[in-house]
XYZ file of N, CA and C in Angstrom:
843
model
N -0.544 11.576 8.393
C 0.533 11.890 9.310
C 1.829 11.326 8.738
N 2.870 12.149 8.729
C 4.129 11.689 8.144
C 5.297 12.486 8.720
N 6.498 11.968 8.478
C 7.736 12.660 8.830
C 8.414 13.053 7.523
N 8.744 14.322 7.391
C 9.361 14.832 6.173
C 10.814 15.212 6.438
N 11.695 14.713 5.588
C 13.128 14.976 5.716
C 13.664 15.479 4.386
N 14.559 16.456 4.462
C 15.249 16.955 3.259
C 16.741 16.955 3.521
N 17.503 16.392 2.578
C 18.961 16.406 2.652
C 19.460 17.248 1.496
N 20.181 18.305 1.828
C 20.678 19.220 0.795
C 22.048 18.795 0.322
N 22.252 18.931 -0.986
C 23.520 18.590 -1.604
C 24.537 19.691 -1.317
N 25.559 19.351 -0.546
C 26.582 20.335 -0.188
C 27.723 20.377 -1.199
N 27.703 19.465 -2.164
C 28.772 19.463 -3.170
C 28.676 20.704 -4.046
N 29.797 21.349 -4.250
C 29.825 22.595 -5.025
C 29.302 22.386 -6.439
N 29.676 21.283 -7.061
C 29.306 21.052 -8.459
C 27.991 20.290 -8.601
N 27.347 19.966 -7.490
C 26.030 19.328 -7.490
C 25.974 18.137 -8.446
N 26.872 17.196 -8.213
C 26.884 15.990 -9.030
C 25.539 15.276 -8.900
N 24.989 14.852 -10.031
C 23.682 14.209 -10.029
C 23.724 12.889 -9.282
N 22.763 12.711 -8.359
C 22.658 11.489 -7.585
C 21.461 10.681 -8.100
N 21.652 9.374 -8.249
C 20.557 8.506 -8.666
C 20.180 7.588 -7.501
N 19.029 6.928 -7.621
C 18.604 6.010 -6.572
C 19.613 4.880 -6.396
N 20.219 4.449 -7.493
C 21.215 3.379 -7.421
C 22.412 3.776 -6.554
N 22.719 5.084 -6.525
C 23.832 5.574 -5.706
C 23.538 5.474 -4.216
N 22.258 5.325 -3.864
C 21.839 5.391 -2.462
C 21.435 4.037 -1.894
N 21.661 2.976 -2.634
C 21.215 1.652 -2.197
C 21.810 1.266 -0.846
N 20.956 0.680 0.003
C 21.416 0.092 1.249
C 20.949 -1.361 1.283
N 21.563 -2.156 2.117
C 21.261 -3.585 2.180
C 19.785 -3.822 2.519
N 19.157 -4.733 1.781
C 17.767 -5.094 2.049
C 16.743 -4.161 1.445
N 17.165 -3.278 0.565
C 16.265 -2.268 0.010
C 15.561 -2.751 -1.253
N 14.248 -2.537 -1.304
C 13.454 -2.739 -2.512
C 12.737 -1.433 -2.829
N 12.269 -1.298 -4.094
C 11.655 -0.026 -4.469
C 10.665 -0.207 -5.602
N 9.888 0.831 -5.863
C 8.930 0.824 -6.962
C 8.064 2.060 -6.913
N 7.069 2.119 -7.790
C 6.132 3.246 -7.796
C 4.712 2.715 -7.614
N 3.842 3.560 -7.094
C 2.465 3.164 -6.850
C 1.579 3.426 -8.066
N 0.678 2.465 -8.366
C -0.304 2.718 -9.414
C -1.498 3.451 -8.818
N -2.551 3.657 -9.616
C -3.695 4.435 -9.148
C -4.480 3.745 -8.046
N -4.240 2.456 -7.853
C -4.914 1.711 -6.787
C -4.002 1.510 -5.578
N -2.891 2.238 -5.542
C -1.931 2.159 -4.437
C -1.322 0.771 -4.307
N -1.057 0.146 -5.461
C -0.337 -1.120 -5.512
C 1.031 -0.859 -6.124
N 2.047 -1.512 -5.596
C 3.407 -1.239 -6.048
C 3.711 -1.878 -7.389
N 4.320 -1.111 -8.277
C 4.912 -1.626 -9.502
C 6.409 -1.685 -9.239
N 6.858 -2.849 -8.793
C 8.217 -2.957 -8.278
C 9.271 -2.791 -9.364
N 10.383 -2.168 -8.959
C 11.518 -1.986 -9.848
C 11.458 -0.732 -10.697
N 10.344 -0.011 -10.636
C 10.198 1.216 -11.422
C 10.573 2.440 -10.581
N 11.075 3.470 -11.255
C 11.441 4.721 -10.597
C 10.625 5.845 -11.194
N 10.034 6.676 -10.349
C 9.223 7.789 -10.815
C 9.610 9.069 -10.109
N 8.800 10.091 -10.271
C 9.068 11.346 -9.561
C 9.092 11.082 -8.061
N 8.141 10.242 -7.626
C 8.130 9.778 -6.239
C 8.258 8.260 -6.267
N 9.274 7.746 -5.619
C 9.536 6.309 -5.588
C 9.390 5.813 -4.156
N 8.808 4.634 -4.012
C 8.638 4.026 -2.692
C 9.829 3.116 -2.405
N 10.410 3.297 -1.230
C 11.505 2.447 -0.773
C 11.033 1.685 0.457
N 11.389 0.405 0.547
C 10.980 -0.359 1.720
C 11.975 -1.465 2.018
N 11.847 -2.016 3.222
C 12.755 -3.036 3.721
C 12.250 -4.419 3.313
N 13.043 -5.140 2.554
C 12.640 -6.463 2.073
C 12.485 -7.464 3.206
N 13.165 -7.233 4.338
C 13.138 -8.189 5.445
C 11.841 -8.120 6.234
N 11.171 -6.972 6.197
C 9.873 -6.832 6.851
C 9.095 -5.759 6.093
N 8.101 -6.185 5.344
C 7.390 -5.252 4.472
C 6.269 -4.576 5.245
N 6.478 -3.318 5.583
C 5.434 -2.555 6.265
C 4.938 -1.454 5.330
N 5.285 -0.207 5.591
C 4.758 0.886 4.780
C 5.809 1.535 3.888
N 7.079 1.437 4.277
C 8.114 2.077 3.490
C 8.034 3.588 3.557
N 8.670 4.242 2.587
C 8.642 5.713 2.553
C 8.908 6.187 1.129
N 8.538 7.440 0.858
C 8.710 8.023 -0.474
C 10.029 8.771 -0.578
N 10.605 8.740 -1.773
C 11.793 9.538 -2.048
C 11.599 10.319 -3.343
N 12.039 11.558 -3.326
C 12.079 12.396 -4.528
C 13.483 12.965 -4.625
N 14.157 12.666 -5.737
C 15.541 13.098 -5.913
C 15.592 14.298 -6.850
N 16.112 15.406 -6.334
C 16.332 16.600 -7.137
C 17.831 16.800 -7.323
N 18.205 17.742 -8.140
C 19.624 18.001 -8.356
C 20.269 18.531 -7.088
N 19.529 19.356 -6.360
C 20.108 20.032 -5.205
C 19.765 19.391 -3.877
N 18.806 18.487 -3.834
C 18.453 17.865 -2.562
C 17.649 16.584 -2.768
N 17.407 15.905 -1.655
C 16.590 14.696 -1.624
C 15.477 14.908 -0.619
N 14.245 14.635 -1.031
C 13.100 14.730 -0.132
C 12.612 13.333 0.214
N 12.409 13.087 1.503
C 11.913 11.806 1.991
C 10.662 12.026 2.824
N 9.712 11.108 2.708
C 8.486 11.188 3.510
C 8.137 9.803 4.030
N 8.096 9.680 5.355
C 7.744 8.408 5.983
C 6.366 8.528 6.630
N 5.392 7.704 6.217
C 4.061 7.761 6.815
C 4.054 7.158 8.220
N 3.230 7.716 9.072
C 3.024 7.196 10.424
C 1.540 6.947 10.627
N 1.161 5.885 11.382
C 2.040 4.990 12.125
C 2.735 3.994 11.216
N 3.876 3.515 11.674
C 4.593 2.484 10.946
C 5.341 1.610 11.937
N 6.005 0.582 11.435
C 6.683 -0.361 12.313
C 8.016 0.200 12.802
N 8.529 -0.413 13.852
C 9.829 0.001 14.380
C 10.921 -0.229 13.351
N 10.865 -1.347 12.644
C 11.873 -1.629 11.621
C 11.830 -0.613 10.491
N 10.623 -0.154 10.124
C 10.519 0.877 9.092
C 11.192 2.169 9.544
N 10.993 2.523 10.790
C 11.602 3.748 11.329
C 13.125 3.645 11.305
N 13.653 2.512 11.770
C 15.102 2.312 11.781
C 15.665 2.305 10.363
N 14.945 1.668 9.439
C 15.377 1.596 8.048
C 15.381 2.985 7.407
N 14.390 3.787 7.773
C 14.275 5.155 7.256
C 15.506 5.979 7.641
N 15.869 5.946 8.907
C 16.999 6.776 9.347
C 18.338 6.200 8.905
N 18.402 4.903 8.658
C 19.590 4.321 8.052
C 19.782 4.889 6.654
N 18.666 5.051 5.947
C 18.726 5.619 4.606
C 19.076 7.106 4.655
N 18.548 7.815 5.650
C 18.897 9.231 5.831
C 20.414 9.370 5.990
N 21.018 8.518 6.800
C 22.472 8.551 6.985
C 23.203 8.315 5.671
N 22.695 7.358 4.885
C 23.319 7.057 3.594
C 23.278 8.280 2.681
N 22.141 8.943 2.647
C 22.006 10.142 1.814
C 22.953 11.244 2.275
N 23.059 11.434 3.578
C 23.947 12.466 4.107
C 25.399 12.168 3.745
N 25.776 10.908 3.790
C 27.139 10.537 3.423
C 27.414 10.851 1.961
N 26.442 10.567 1.099
C 26.614 10.845 -0.328
C 26.723 12.343 -0.585
N 25.992 13.135 0.189
C 26.013 14.583 0.017
C 27.062 15.264 0.892
N 27.847 14.432 1.595
C 28.937 14.941 2.424
C 28.457 15.998 3.421
N 27.436 15.626 4.163
C 26.902 16.530 5.179
C 26.525 15.735 6.416
N 26.588 16.393 7.571
C 26.178 15.767 8.831
C 24.870 16.366 9.337
N 24.252 17.177 8.479
C 22.991 17.813 8.865
C 21.895 17.519 7.846
N 20.675 17.523 8.299
C 19.524 17.394 7.412
C 18.362 18.160 8.017
N 17.342 18.381 7.214
C 16.170 19.139 7.672
C 15.046 18.152 7.958
N 14.565 18.176 9.187
C 13.448 17.325 9.596
C 12.300 18.224 10.033
N 11.188 18.143 9.320
C 10.023 18.982 9.645
C 10.413 20.458 9.766
N 11.140 20.932 8.753
C 11.539 22.341 8.643
C 12.562 22.776 9.686
N 13.123 21.840 10.416
C 14.137 22.166 11.429
C 15.446 21.490 11.053
N 16.536 22.248 11.050
C 17.832 21.663 10.744
C 18.337 20.881 11.960
N 18.674 19.621 11.737
C 19.139 18.749 12.815
C 20.397 18.033 12.352
N 21.043 17.312 13.280
C 22.288 16.620 12.967
C 22.104 15.108 13.024
N 23.049 14.391 12.434
C 23.010 12.935 12.461
C 23.080 12.406 13.894
N 23.793 13.127 14.760
C 23.910 12.697 16.155
C 22.564 12.697 16.883
N 21.599 13.458 16.373
C 20.292 13.554 17.019
C 19.318 12.451 16.576
N 19.721 11.623 15.636
C 18.811 10.613 15.089
C 18.159 9.732 16.152
N 18.891 9.242 17.168
C 18.222 8.432 18.200
C 17.013 9.134 18.825
N 17.100 10.443 18.990
C 15.980 11.200 19.554
C 14.778 11.178 18.621
N 15.031 11.310 17.319
C 13.922 11.326 16.360
C 13.333 9.927 16.184
N 14.163 8.909 16.292
C 13.652 7.539 16.231
C 12.666 7.301 17.361
N 13.039 7.725 18.555
C 12.165 7.539 19.708
C 10.878 8.343 19.566
N 10.975 9.555 19.047
C 9.786 10.377 18.843
C 8.843 9.733 17.837
N 9.395 9.207 16.747
C 8.556 8.574 15.723
C 7.916 7.288 16.239
N 8.631 6.578 17.097
C 8.043 5.403 17.755
C 6.821 5.808 18.576
N 7.016 6.809 19.416
C 5.930 7.250 20.298
C 4.749 7.784 19.491
N 5.042 8.509 18.424
C 3.973 9.049 17.576
C 3.189 7.923 16.909
N 3.885 6.879 16.469
C 3.218 5.743 15.828
C 2.325 5.004 16.810
N 2.828 4.775 18.021
C 2.022 4.096 19.044
C 0.781 4.922 19.371
N 0.968 6.221 19.512
C -0.153 7.108 19.805
C -1.187 7.068 18.683
N -0.718 7.044 17.434
C -1.631 7.001 16.288
C -2.420 5.693 16.264
N -1.763 4.578 16.577
C -2.456 3.285 16.613
C -3.522 3.272 17.700
N -3.187 3.836 18.852
C -4.161 3.894 19.947
C -5.346 4.768 19.568
N -5.089 5.847 18.812
C -6.168 6.725 18.376
C -7.084 6.011 17.387
N -6.499 5.221 16.485
C -7.300 4.430 15.545
C -8.177 3.451 16.310
N -7.591 2.777 17.299
C -8.358 1.849 18.137
C -9.544 2.556 18.783
N -9.275 3.705 19.360
C -10.321 4.460 20.057
C -11.421 4.895 19.103
N -11.032 5.398 17.941
C -12.024 5.889 16.972
C -12.915 4.748 16.473
N -12.308 3.581 16.223
C -13.095 2.438 15.759
C -13.990 1.910 16.879
N -13.472 1.875 18.092
C -14.259 1.401 19.231
C -15.467 2.303 19.471
N -15.291 3.599 19.264
C -16.386 4.553 19.473
C -17.343 4.629 18.283
N -16.996 3.914 17.211
C -17.865 3.896 16.037
C -17.685 5.074 15.113
N -16.591 5.805 15.265
C -16.341 6.935 14.366
C -16.210 6.433 12.931
N -15.584 5.286 12.777
C -15.550 4.560 11.513
C -15.299 3.085 11.815
N -15.598 2.220 10.856
C -15.492 0.783 11.091
C -14.084 0.248 10.856
N -13.424 0.802 9.865
C -12.089 0.330 9.509
C -11.216 1.515 9.117
N -9.918 1.244 9.019
C -8.958 2.255 8.583
C -8.035 1.631 7.556
N -7.855 2.308 6.416
C -6.912 1.825 5.413
C -5.501 2.278 5.769
N -4.581 1.324 5.734
C -3.169 1.617 5.917
C -2.490 1.332 4.583
N -1.843 2.333 4.013
C -1.197 2.124 2.720
C 0.146 1.436 2.939
N 0.206 0.157 2.587
C 1.433 -0.598 2.730
C 2.378 -0.345 1.572
N 3.591 -0.893 1.673
C 4.580 -0.708 0.613
C 4.168 -1.403 -0.671
N 3.428 -2.528 -0.553
C 3.004 -3.276 -1.739
C 1.544 -3.054 -2.092
N 0.683 -2.922 -1.088
C -0.749 -2.724 -1.342
C -1.429 -2.246 -0.067
N -2.653 -1.720 -0.187
C -3.375 -1.263 1.007
C -3.746 -2.438 1.915
N -3.857 -2.140 3.205
C -4.289 -3.115 4.201
C -5.375 -2.465 5.052
N -6.456 -3.190 5.301
C -7.539 -2.657 6.113
C -7.357 -3.088 7.567
N -7.368 -2.115 8.446
C -7.311 -2.400 9.873
C -8.712 -2.300 10.460
N -9.170 -3.398 11.045
C -10.433 -3.416 11.775
C -10.154 -3.842 13.203
N -11.195 -4.111 13.945
C -11.019 -4.484 15.347
C -10.118 -5.707 15.501
N -10.313 -6.691 14.632
C -9.540 -7.923 14.744
C -8.047 -7.669 14.546
N -7.713 -6.891 13.525
C -6.310 -6.577 13.264
C -5.705 -5.755 14.399
N -6.481 -4.799 14.905
C -5.971 -3.935 15.968
C -5.755 -4.699 17.273
N -6.577 -5.702 17.514
C -6.365 -6.560 18.689
C -5.053 -7.329 18.540
N -4.786 -7.834 17.337
C -3.532 -8.547 17.083
C -2.324 -7.635 17.290
N -2.464 -6.397 16.836
C -1.346 -5.446 16.926
C -1.149 -4.962 18.362
N -2.241 -4.630 19.035
C -2.159 -4.164 20.415
C -1.304 -2.921 20.577
N -1.339 -2.024 19.611
C -0.543 -0.783 19.637
C 0.948 -1.075 19.821
N 1.387 -2.218 19.310
C 2.784 -2.633 19.393
C 3.394 -2.554 17.996
N 4.443 -1.770 17.836
C 4.998 -1.530 16.507
C 5.623 -2.781 15.893
N 6.179 -3.638 16.726
C 6.741 -4.883 16.215
C 5.631 -5.762 15.649
N 4.504 -5.837 16.359
C 3.388 -6.657 15.887
C 2.738 -6.037 14.646
N 2.757 -4.705 14.547
C 2.264 -4.055 13.334
C 3.099 -4.497 12.143
N 4.412 -4.484 12.301
C 5.300 -4.909 11.223
C 5.104 -6.364 10.855
N 4.894 -7.209 11.848
C 4.680 -8.642 11.592
C 3.402 -8.866 10.797
N 2.328 -8.159 11.175
C 1.053 -8.323 10.478
C 1.132 -7.829 9.044
N 1.631 -6.614 8.848
C 1.690 -6.050 7.494
C 2.616 -6.863 6.598
N 3.695 -7.373 7.170
C 4.626 -8.173 6.374
C 4.012 -9.519 5.994
N 3.338 -10.161 6.947
C 2.690 -11.440 6.671
C 1.678 -11.315 5.539
N 0.874 -10.262 5.564
C -0.145 -10.067 4.530
C 0.482 -9.751 3.173
N 1.462 -8.850 3.167
C 2.021 -8.404 1.895
C 2.980 -9.414 1.272
N 3.446 -10.365 2.060
C 4.322 -11.402 1.510
C 3.545 -12.545 0.866
N 2.232 -12.555 1.029
C 1.423 -13.613 0.412
C 1.542 -13.553 -1.110
N 1.594 -14.712 -1.720
C 1.716 -14.792 -3.178
C 0.321 -14.683 -3.797
N -0.175 -13.448 -3.831
C -1.530 -13.192 -4.328
C -1.528 -11.960 -5.244
N -2.589 -11.847 -6.019
C -2.815 -10.667 -6.846
C -3.853 -9.803 -6.147
N -3.500 -8.556 -5.852
C -4.417 -7.632 -5.190
C -5.212 -6.909 -6.269
N -6.486 -7.281 -6.422
C -7.294 -6.775 -7.540
C -7.691 -5.314 -7.346
N -7.810 -4.611 -8.452
C -8.337 -3.246 -8.416
C -9.603 -3.186 -9.262
N -10.457 -2.223 -8.941
C -11.698 -2.052 -9.701
C -11.478 -0.967 -10.760
N -11.393 -1.393 -12.007
C -11.179 -0.443 -13.102
C -12.495 0.214 -13.492
N -12.448 1.523 -13.706
C -13.646 2.297 -14.047
C -13.855 2.326 -15.557
N -15.092 2.043 -15.991
C -15.461 2.101 -17.404
C -16.710 2.955 -17.564
N -16.871 3.522 -18.762
C -18.048 4.357 -19.038
C -18.788 3.814 -20.253
N -20.111 3.693 -20.116
C -20.943 3.223 -21.220
C -21.247 4.381 -22.175
N -21.860 4.050 -23.300
C -22.209 5.078 -24.279
C -23.221 6.074 -23.730
N -24.049 5.633 -22.785
C -25.031 6.544 -22.200
C -24.449 7.366 -21.053
N -23.125 7.321 -20.899
C -22.370 8.072 -19.893
C -22.432 7.472 -18.493
N -23.223 6.411 -18.286
C -23.227 5.763 -16.981
C -21.923 4.975 -16.807
N -21.536 4.776 -15.556
C -20.247 4.144 -15.277
C -20.409 2.837 -14.501
N -19.431 1.980 -14.645
C -19.375 0.774 -13.838
C -17.917 0.450 -13.558
N -17.704 -0.362 -12.532
C -16.346 -0.786 -12.191
C -16.237 -2.304 -12.301
N -15.058 -2.750 -12.703
C -14.852 -4.162 -13.006
C -13.591 -4.691 -12.332
N -13.767 -5.716 -11.491
C -12.645 -6.502 -10.991
C -12.414 -7.648 -11.974
N -11.223 -8.222 -11.955
C -10.926 -9.359 -12.837
C -10.369 -10.507 -12.007
N -10.908 -11.695 -12.259
C -10.436 -12.916 -11.604
C -9.922 -13.861 -12.687
N -8.676 -14.284 -12.551
C -8.045 -15.139 -13.556
C -7.858 -16.557 -13.015
N -8.054 -17.500 -13.892
C -7.970 -18.929 -13.558
C -6.718 -19.274 -12.749
N -6.956 -19.920 -11.585
C -5.897 -20.474 -10.729
C -4.931 -19.441 -10.161
N -5.318 -18.176 -10.161
C -4.491 -17.136 -9.546
C -5.161 -16.659 -8.265
N -4.531 -16.855 -7.106
C -5.106 -16.360 -5.845
C -5.239 -14.842 -5.910
N -6.449 -14.349 -5.704
C -6.746 -12.929 -5.903
C -7.427 -12.343 -4.672
N -6.951 -11.170 -4.258
C -7.558 -10.458 -3.126
C -8.713 -9.616 -3.652
N -9.911 -9.860 -3.109
C -11.127 -9.166 -3.527
C -11.885 -8.684 -2.290
N -12.739 -7.661 -2.437
C -13.457 -7.127 -1.274
C -14.768 -7.859 -0.992
N -15.142 -7.914 0.281
C -16.455 -8.438 0.650
C -17.551 -7.503 0.128
N -17.233 -6.214 0.094
C -18.176 -5.210 -0.390
C -17.459 -4.305 -1.374
N -17.860 -4.309 -2.646
C -17.154 -3.469 -3.625
C -17.396 -1.990 -3.353
N -16.328 -1.211 -3.333
C -16.446 0.217 -3.110
C -15.138 0.889 -3.490
N -15.200 2.192 -3.593
C -13.995 2.943 -3.910
C -13.060 2.932 -2.712
N -11.781 3.031 -2.979
C -10.784 2.999 -1.930
C -11.010 4.111 -0.916
N -10.701 3.791 0.325
C -10.802 4.739 1.437
C -12.230 5.032 1.843
N -13.167 4.170 1.438
C -14.576 4.331 1.813
C -15.189 5.645 1.330
N -14.566 6.277 0.352
C -15.078 7.559 -0.133
C -16.330 7.352 -0.983
N -17.152 8.367 -1.024
C -18.358 8.302 -1.849
C -17.970 8.301 -3.322
N -18.665 7.524 -4.106
C -18.378 7.433 -5.531
C -19.697 7.463 -6.293
N -20.295 8.644 -6.448
C -21.617 8.748 -7.060
C -21.653 8.331 -8.524
N -20.473 8.256 -9.169
C -20.462 7.918 -10.593
C -20.634 6.418 -10.821
N -20.404 5.610 -9.800
C -20.447 4.166 -9.965
C -21.599 3.546 -9.193
N -22.501 2.906 -9.921
C -23.609 2.204 -9.286
C -23.507 0.692 -9.502
N -22.823 0.306 -10.561
C -22.759 -1.107 -10.931
C -21.337 -1.646 -10.791
N -21.257 -2.823 -10.189
C -19.969 -3.480 -9.981
C -20.018 -4.882 -10.581
N -18.933 -5.266 -11.268
C -18.905 -6.547 -11.954
C -17.572 -7.264 -11.730
N -17.590 -8.545 -12.085
C -16.381 -9.352 -12.035
C -16.139 -9.950 -13.412
N -14.964 -9.691 -13.970
C -14.589 -10.291 -15.244
C -13.938 -11.646 -15.010
N -14.261 -12.614 -15.850
C -13.758 -13.979 -15.713
C -12.764 -14.282 -16.833
N -11.578 -14.735 -16.445
C -10.537 -15.059 -17.428
C -10.025 -16.476 -17.193
N -10.117 -17.308 -18.226
C -9.471 -18.614 -18.175
C -9.032 -18.990 -19.585
N -8.102 -19.917 -19.661
C -7.454 -20.263 -20.935
C -6.875 -19.011 -21.587
N -6.428 -18.078 -20.721
C -5.806 -16.818 -21.147
C -6.739 -15.969 -22.017
N -8.047 -16.142 -21.818
C -9.037 -15.401 -22.602
C -10.118 -14.845 -21.691
N -10.532 -13.613 -21.962
C -11.631 -13.017 -21.201
C -12.931 -13.679 -21.654
N -13.594 -14.393 -20.746
C -14.753 -15.204 -21.108
C -16.095 -14.527 -20.852
N -16.101 -13.443 -20.089
C -17.371 -12.781 -19.820
C -17.400 -12.115 -18.461
N -18.558 -11.566 -18.150
C -18.728 -10.763 -16.942
C -19.950 -11.212 -16.167
N -19.828 -11.157 -14.843
C -20.986 -11.428 -13.990
C -21.119 -10.297 -12.979
N -22.316 -10.140 -12.453
C -22.533 -9.157 -11.402
C -21.688 -9.515 -10.184
N -21.098 -8.503 -9.547
C -20.277 -8.785 -8.380
C -21.125 -9.358 -7.244
N -22.364 -8.909 -7.138
C -23.253 -9.442 -6.114
C -23.567 -10.913 -6.366
N -23.749 -11.292 -7.640
C -23.961 -12.706 -7.959
C -22.715 -13.519 -7.607
N -21.559 -12.936 -7.853
C -20.309 -13.603 -7.494
C -20.240 -13.845 -5.990
N -20.562 -12.817 -5.195
C -20.525 -12.971 -3.745
C -21.510 -14.040 -3.274
N -22.677 -14.111 -3.906
C -23.672 -15.123 -3.531
C -23.163 -16.529 -3.820
N -22.302 -16.680 -4.809
C -21.830 -18.005 -5.230
C -20.695 -18.536 -4.366
N -20.090 -17.636 -3.565
C -18.920 -18.029 -2.780
C -19.296 -19.030 -1.689
N -18.527 -20.100 -1.610
C -18.772 -21.106 -0.584
C -17.616 -21.215 0.406
N -16.405 -21.103 -0.075
C -15.250 -21.223 0.794
C -14.232 -20.158 0.426
N -13.788 -19.423 1.447
C -12.827 -18.355 1.193
C -11.703 -18.386 2.226
N -10.637 -17.705 1.901
C -9.545 -17.463 2.852
C -9.526 -15.967 3.130
N -9.600 -15.591 4.383
C -9.634 -14.166 4.717
C -8.260 -13.536 4.502
N -8.273 -12.289 3.986
C -7.039 -11.516 3.841
C -6.950 -10.505 4.979
N -7.908 -9.568 5.005
C -8.038 -8.656 6.142
C -9.522 -8.412 6.384
N -9.859 -7.452 7.211
C -11.252 -7.238 7.601
C -12.182 -7.043 6.410
N -11.716 -6.390 5.352
C -12.583 -6.072 4.225
C -12.311 -6.902 2.982
N -11.329 -7.802 3.039
C -10.943 -8.527 1.827
C -10.737 -10.017 2.088
N -10.906 -10.800 1.032
C -10.674 -12.236 1.094
C -9.859 -12.661 -0.120
N -9.313 -13.867 -0.052
C -8.534 -14.415 -1.162
C -9.361 -15.485 -1.861
N -9.521 -15.345 -3.159
C -10.317 -16.285 -3.951
C -9.457 -16.894 -5.059
N -9.581 -18.197 -5.227
C -8.924 -18.880 -6.343
C -9.922 -19.864 -6.941
N -10.129 -19.782 -8.251
C -11.074 -20.658 -8.944
C -10.391 -21.331 -10.124
N -10.805 -22.546 -10.411
C -10.271 -23.238 -11.580
C -11.222 -23.035 -12.767
N -10.844 -23.580 -13.901
C -11.628 -23.405 -15.125
C -13.053 -23.910 -14.969
N -13.230 -25.077 -14.376
C -14.566 -25.648 -14.224
C -15.468 -24.747 -13.390
N -14.948 -24.228 -12.297
C -15.735 -23.343 -11.441
C -16.094 -22.052 -12.175
N -15.168 -21.561 -12.970
C -15.433 -20.344 -13.731
C -16.481 -20.579 -14.812
N -16.417 -21.697 -15.457
C -17.420 -22.026 -16.479
C -18.815 -22.051 -15.860
N -18.916 -22.591 -14.669
C -20.206 -22.649 -13.989
C -20.732 -21.249 -13.679
N -19.842 -20.354 -13.263
C -20.254 -18.978 -12.983
C -20.750 -18.281 -14.252
N -20.021 -18.459 -15.330
C -20.422 -17.836 -16.597
C -21.771 -18.383 -17.071
N -21.942 -19.679 -16.998
C -23.212 -20.289 -17.449
C -24.396 -19.800 -16.623
N -24.186 -19.596 -15.348
C -25.281 -19.242 -14.450
C -25.544 -17.741 -14.364
N -24.477 -16.928 -14.428
C -24.659 -15.502 -14.107
C -24.217 -14.526 -15.199
N -23.739 -14.981 -16.323
C -23.158 -14.062 -17.306
C -24.140 -12.955 -17.703
N -23.588 -11.722 -17.777
C -24.381 -10.569 -18.205
C -23.606 -9.826 -19.303
N -24.344 -9.114 -20.130
C -23.730 -8.295 -21.178
C -23.687 -6.853 -20.700
N -22.555 -6.223 -20.877
C -22.409 -4.825 -20.433
C -22.622 -3.849 -21.589
């Protein structure tokens, strides 16, 4: 679910507009990697823009010669909605127009308060629907793609949010502002064509890892049967252990969200894991 906006360039000579021309106060940006983690400061065909003061989901921008396309995912926080339409106004000013296209309908800047309220109501409705679906067992969790990394919403998170957009923004910002590395599972293929996925844990770096290794969005992944954890210390890759053996060894963790925890190990702890569980791939 998203809101799509297009601002057409009304300038006769269609002067090229860059992202730098559209900067507003508090704006950060970057592009998403294949694991939906932000590579901040980079610009791509689709660039993510978000509010540095409260990191929720942000929105995508695509800049063409003749227009600008924006896409804001819903549900999102109230601050994200306000930040989105502030940016829409900035784009319209640069293109010297008081009109833009929202969901294939031409609208005016004066109508923005109406669309803000509609997007608020749509976000609240979407959160309530997620609550209902999880309560009924339709699924256990829901992935929300944040501006910096994915966040899993389960019953505990939804209780904290209470279908309140301000609380949604507070939760997503608190999680994404943590000084941690959000690990991804890289896919590798053996000579016999079988595949495995590998997370990496580096010495003394707080890392977000899953309680249960799986492909993003709970999708089926028939190509991957084996999951491993790579161990790095002294800036050197020291070996690999089974992810299940790693989970068995865990004694104390800090929870990140319903499906993830934060792990930090020192050199001594890593040496013990390698000595006890190391496997050759």
